Short mmCIF file of C-alpha atoms in Angstrom, two decimals:
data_model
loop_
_atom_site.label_atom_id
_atom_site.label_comp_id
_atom_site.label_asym_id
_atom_site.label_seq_id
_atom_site.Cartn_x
_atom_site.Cartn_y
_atom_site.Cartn_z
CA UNK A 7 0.00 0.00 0.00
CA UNK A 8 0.90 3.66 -1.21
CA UNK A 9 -0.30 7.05 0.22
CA UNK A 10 -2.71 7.89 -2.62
CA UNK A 11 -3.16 11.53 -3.34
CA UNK A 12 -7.69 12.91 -3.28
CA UNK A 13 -8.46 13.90 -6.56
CA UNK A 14 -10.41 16.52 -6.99
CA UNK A 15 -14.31 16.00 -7.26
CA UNK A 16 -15.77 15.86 -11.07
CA UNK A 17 -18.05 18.08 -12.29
CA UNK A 18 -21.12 15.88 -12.69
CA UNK A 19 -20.88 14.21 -9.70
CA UNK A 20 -22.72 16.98 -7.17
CA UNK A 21 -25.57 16.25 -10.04
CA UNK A 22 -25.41 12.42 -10.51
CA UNK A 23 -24.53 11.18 -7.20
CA UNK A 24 -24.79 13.89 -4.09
CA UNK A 25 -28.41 15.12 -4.93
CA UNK A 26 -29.96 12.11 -5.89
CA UNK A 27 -28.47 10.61 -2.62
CA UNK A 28 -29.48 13.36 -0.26
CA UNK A 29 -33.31 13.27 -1.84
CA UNK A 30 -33.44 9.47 -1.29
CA UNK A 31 -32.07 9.69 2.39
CA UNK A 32 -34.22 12.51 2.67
CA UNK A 33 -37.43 11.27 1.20
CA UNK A 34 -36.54 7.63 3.09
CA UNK A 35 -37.02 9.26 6.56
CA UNK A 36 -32.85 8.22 7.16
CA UNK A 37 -31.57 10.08 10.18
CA UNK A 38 -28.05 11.12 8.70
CA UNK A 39 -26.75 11.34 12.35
CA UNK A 40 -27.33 7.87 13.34
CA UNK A 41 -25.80 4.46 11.73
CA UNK A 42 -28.63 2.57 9.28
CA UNK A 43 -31.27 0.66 10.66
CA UNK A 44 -30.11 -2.85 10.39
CA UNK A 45 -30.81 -4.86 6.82
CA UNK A 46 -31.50 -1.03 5.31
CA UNK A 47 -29.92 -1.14 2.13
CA UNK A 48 -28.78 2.50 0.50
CA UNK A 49 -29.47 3.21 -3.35
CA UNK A 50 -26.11 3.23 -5.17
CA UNK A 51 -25.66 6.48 -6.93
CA UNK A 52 -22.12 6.06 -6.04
CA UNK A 53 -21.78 3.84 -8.61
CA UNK A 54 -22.68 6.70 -11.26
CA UNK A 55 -18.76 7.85 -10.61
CA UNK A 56 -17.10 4.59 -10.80
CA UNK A 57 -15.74 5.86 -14.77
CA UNK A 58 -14.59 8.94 -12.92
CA UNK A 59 -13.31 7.40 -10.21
CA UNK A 60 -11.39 4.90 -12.33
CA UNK A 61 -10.00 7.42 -14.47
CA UNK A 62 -8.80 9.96 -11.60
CA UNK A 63 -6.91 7.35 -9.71
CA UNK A 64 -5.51 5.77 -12.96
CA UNK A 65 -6.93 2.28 -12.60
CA UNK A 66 -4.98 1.75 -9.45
CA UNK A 67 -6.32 0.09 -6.43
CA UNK A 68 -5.94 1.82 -3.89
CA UNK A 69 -5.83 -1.26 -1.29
CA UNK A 70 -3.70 -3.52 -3.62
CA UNK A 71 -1.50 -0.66 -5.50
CA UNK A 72 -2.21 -2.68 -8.80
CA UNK A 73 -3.64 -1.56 -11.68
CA UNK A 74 -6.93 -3.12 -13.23
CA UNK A 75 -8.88 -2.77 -16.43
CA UNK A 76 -12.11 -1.32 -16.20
CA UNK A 77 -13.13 -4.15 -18.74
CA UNK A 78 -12.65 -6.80 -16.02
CA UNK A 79 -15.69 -5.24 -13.91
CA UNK A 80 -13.20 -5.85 -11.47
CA UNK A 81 -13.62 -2.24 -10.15
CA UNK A 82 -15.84 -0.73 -7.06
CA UNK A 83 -16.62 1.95 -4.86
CA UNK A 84 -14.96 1.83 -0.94
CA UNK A 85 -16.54 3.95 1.21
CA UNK A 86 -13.96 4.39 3.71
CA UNK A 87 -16.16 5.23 6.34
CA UNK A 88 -18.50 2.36 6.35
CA UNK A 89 -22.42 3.57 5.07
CA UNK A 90 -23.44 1.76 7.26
CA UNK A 91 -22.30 3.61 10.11
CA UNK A 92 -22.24 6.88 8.45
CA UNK A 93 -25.22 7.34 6.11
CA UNK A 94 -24.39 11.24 5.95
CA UNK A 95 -21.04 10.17 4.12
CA UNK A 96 -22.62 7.49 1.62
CA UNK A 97 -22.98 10.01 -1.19
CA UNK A 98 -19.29 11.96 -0.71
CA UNK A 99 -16.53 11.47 -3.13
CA UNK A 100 -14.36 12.54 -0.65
CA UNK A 101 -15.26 9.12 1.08
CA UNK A 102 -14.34 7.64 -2.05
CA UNK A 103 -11.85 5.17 -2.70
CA UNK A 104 -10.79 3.37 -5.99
CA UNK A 105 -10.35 -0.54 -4.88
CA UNK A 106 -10.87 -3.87 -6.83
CA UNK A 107 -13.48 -6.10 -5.62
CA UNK A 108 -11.79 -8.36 -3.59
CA UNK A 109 -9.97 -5.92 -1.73
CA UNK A 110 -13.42 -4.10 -1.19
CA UNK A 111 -14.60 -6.86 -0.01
CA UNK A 112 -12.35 -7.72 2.24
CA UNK A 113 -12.25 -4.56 4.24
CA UNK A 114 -16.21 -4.67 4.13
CA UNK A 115 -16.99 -2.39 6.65
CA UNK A 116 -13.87 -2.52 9.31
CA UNK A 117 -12.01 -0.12 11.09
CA UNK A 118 -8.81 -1.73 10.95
CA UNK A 119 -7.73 -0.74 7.68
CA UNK A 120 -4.97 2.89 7.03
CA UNK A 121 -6.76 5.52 4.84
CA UNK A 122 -4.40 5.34 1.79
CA UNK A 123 -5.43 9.45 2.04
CA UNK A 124 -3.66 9.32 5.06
CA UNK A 125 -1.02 7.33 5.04
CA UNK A 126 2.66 7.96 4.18
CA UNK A 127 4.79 6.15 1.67
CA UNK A 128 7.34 3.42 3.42
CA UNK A 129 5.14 2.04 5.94
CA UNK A 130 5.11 -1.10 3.85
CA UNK A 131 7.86 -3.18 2.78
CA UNK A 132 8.41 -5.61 0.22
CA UNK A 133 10.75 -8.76 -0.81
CA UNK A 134 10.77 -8.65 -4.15
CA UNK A 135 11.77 -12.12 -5.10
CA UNK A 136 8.68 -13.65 -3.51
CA UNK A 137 6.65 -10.87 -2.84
CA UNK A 138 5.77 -11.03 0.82
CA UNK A 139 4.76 -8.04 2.07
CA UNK A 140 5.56 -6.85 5.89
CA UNK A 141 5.60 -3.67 8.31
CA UNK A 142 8.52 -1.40 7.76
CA UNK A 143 10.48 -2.73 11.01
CA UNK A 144 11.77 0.64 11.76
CA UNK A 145 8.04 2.22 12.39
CA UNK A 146 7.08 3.00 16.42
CA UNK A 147 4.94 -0.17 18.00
CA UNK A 148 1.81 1.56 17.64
CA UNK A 149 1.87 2.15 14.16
CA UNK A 150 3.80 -1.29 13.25
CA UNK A 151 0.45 -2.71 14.78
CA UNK A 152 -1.54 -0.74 12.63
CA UNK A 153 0.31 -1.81 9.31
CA UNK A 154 0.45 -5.41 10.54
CA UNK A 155 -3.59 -5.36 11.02
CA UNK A 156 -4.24 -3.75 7.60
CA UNK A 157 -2.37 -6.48 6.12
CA UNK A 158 -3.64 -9.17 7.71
CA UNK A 159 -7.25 -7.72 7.59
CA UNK A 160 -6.66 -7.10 3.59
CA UNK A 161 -5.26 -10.23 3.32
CA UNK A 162 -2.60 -8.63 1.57
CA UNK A 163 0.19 -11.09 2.20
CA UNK A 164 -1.97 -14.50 0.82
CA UNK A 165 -0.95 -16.56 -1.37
CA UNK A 166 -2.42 -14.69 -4.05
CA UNK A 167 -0.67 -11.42 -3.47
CA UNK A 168 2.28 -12.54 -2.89
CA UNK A 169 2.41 -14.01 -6.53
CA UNK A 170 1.48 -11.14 -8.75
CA UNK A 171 3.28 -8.52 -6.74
CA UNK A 172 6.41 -11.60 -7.89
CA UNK A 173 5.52 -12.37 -11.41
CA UNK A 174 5.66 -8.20 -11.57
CA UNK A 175 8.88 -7.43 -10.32
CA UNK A 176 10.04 -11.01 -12.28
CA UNK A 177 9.23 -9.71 -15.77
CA UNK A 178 10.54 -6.42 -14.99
CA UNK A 179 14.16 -8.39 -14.33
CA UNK A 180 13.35 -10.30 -17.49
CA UNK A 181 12.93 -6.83 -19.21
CA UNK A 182 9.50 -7.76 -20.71
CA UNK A 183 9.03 -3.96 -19.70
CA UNK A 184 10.31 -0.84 -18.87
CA UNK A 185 10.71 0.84 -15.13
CA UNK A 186 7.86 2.84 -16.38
CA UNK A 187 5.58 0.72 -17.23
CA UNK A 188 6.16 -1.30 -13.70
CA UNK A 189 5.55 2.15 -11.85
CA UNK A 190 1.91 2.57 -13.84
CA UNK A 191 1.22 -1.31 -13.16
CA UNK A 192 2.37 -1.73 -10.05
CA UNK A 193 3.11 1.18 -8.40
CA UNK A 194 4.18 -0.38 -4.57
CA UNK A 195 6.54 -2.92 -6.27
CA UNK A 196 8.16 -0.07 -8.76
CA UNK A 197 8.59 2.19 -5.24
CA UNK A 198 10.40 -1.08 -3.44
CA UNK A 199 12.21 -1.99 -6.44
CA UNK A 200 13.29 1.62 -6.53
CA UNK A 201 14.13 2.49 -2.77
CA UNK A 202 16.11 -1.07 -2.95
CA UNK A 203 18.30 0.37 -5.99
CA UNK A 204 17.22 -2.62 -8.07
CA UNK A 205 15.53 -0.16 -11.06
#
């Protein structure tokens, strides 16, 4: 995981996804001060900005720091602070965050997981060669433990993970592409590969 930098909101979306929110809520009776009712499902304007939100964060999840293609329908909407508990924030791009759909639905709606808004670069490390993924050992206890429970609540060191973030850095040594290209496709291995001088 990377710090990710808020894009700015698009045009369209006060239009296609904050009003018609804010008139369901409203017109549902939802108190916007209290968490849902339990098994109260919201309407998903948010997903009216998904081709925004795609675009404006490159493709790049913001959980995983992999890029996706749209075409995959791998893509979703987080809402960092759960809808659940905050109805009011449902509808704001600023709660926005670009994430494929297994990452989304891993952090479901948890607590336990760094804001990539807030986070800084180099709280994650990386080896390369296999592609495990662990807490920067240098970081203070409290924060360690905050790194170590994102990854475990992401999943983000499985079996899975491990492999791709592997097979990236891998074909990179193989020069089947450039340092470039690694950086758009996989951002957090390009930023190990580079802080380890191996670019």
């Amino acid at each position: 995981m990377l710090h990710v930098v808020p894009q700015p909101e698009p045009a369209e979306f006060d239009r296609q996804v904050r009003q018609k929110g804010l008139r369901y809520l409203s017109e549902s009776g939802i108190d916007l001060s209290q968490p849902l009712p339990e098994g109260v499902k919201l309407r998903p304007y948010w997903r009216n900005c998904l081709p925004d939100l795609y675009d404006r964060f490159g493709g790049i999840c913001a959980y995983l720091a992999i890029h996706f293609e749209r075409i995959t329908g791998a893509g979703s909407v987080d809402h960092f602070v759960a809808k659940s508990e905050r109805p009011d924030q449902a509808y704001e791009w600023s709660n926005y965050r670009l994430a494929c759909s297994r990452m989304n639905s891993r952090k479901n709606d948890y607590k336990d997981v760094l804001d990539p808004f807030l986070i800084e670069d180099g709280l994650f490390r990386l080896e390369l060669v296999s592609g495990h993924i662990y807490p920067n050992p240098d970081l203070p206890p409290a924060l360690m433990s905050d790194v170590d429970a994102t990854i475990t609540r992401l999943k983000l060191d499985d079996g899975g993970c491990r492999e791709v973030r592997a097979r990236h850095f891998s074909d990179y040594i193989q020069n089947f592409y450039t340092a470039e290209f690694l950086r758009q496709r996989s951002p957090f291995v390009w930023y190990e590969a580079n802080r380890q001088g191996l670019l």
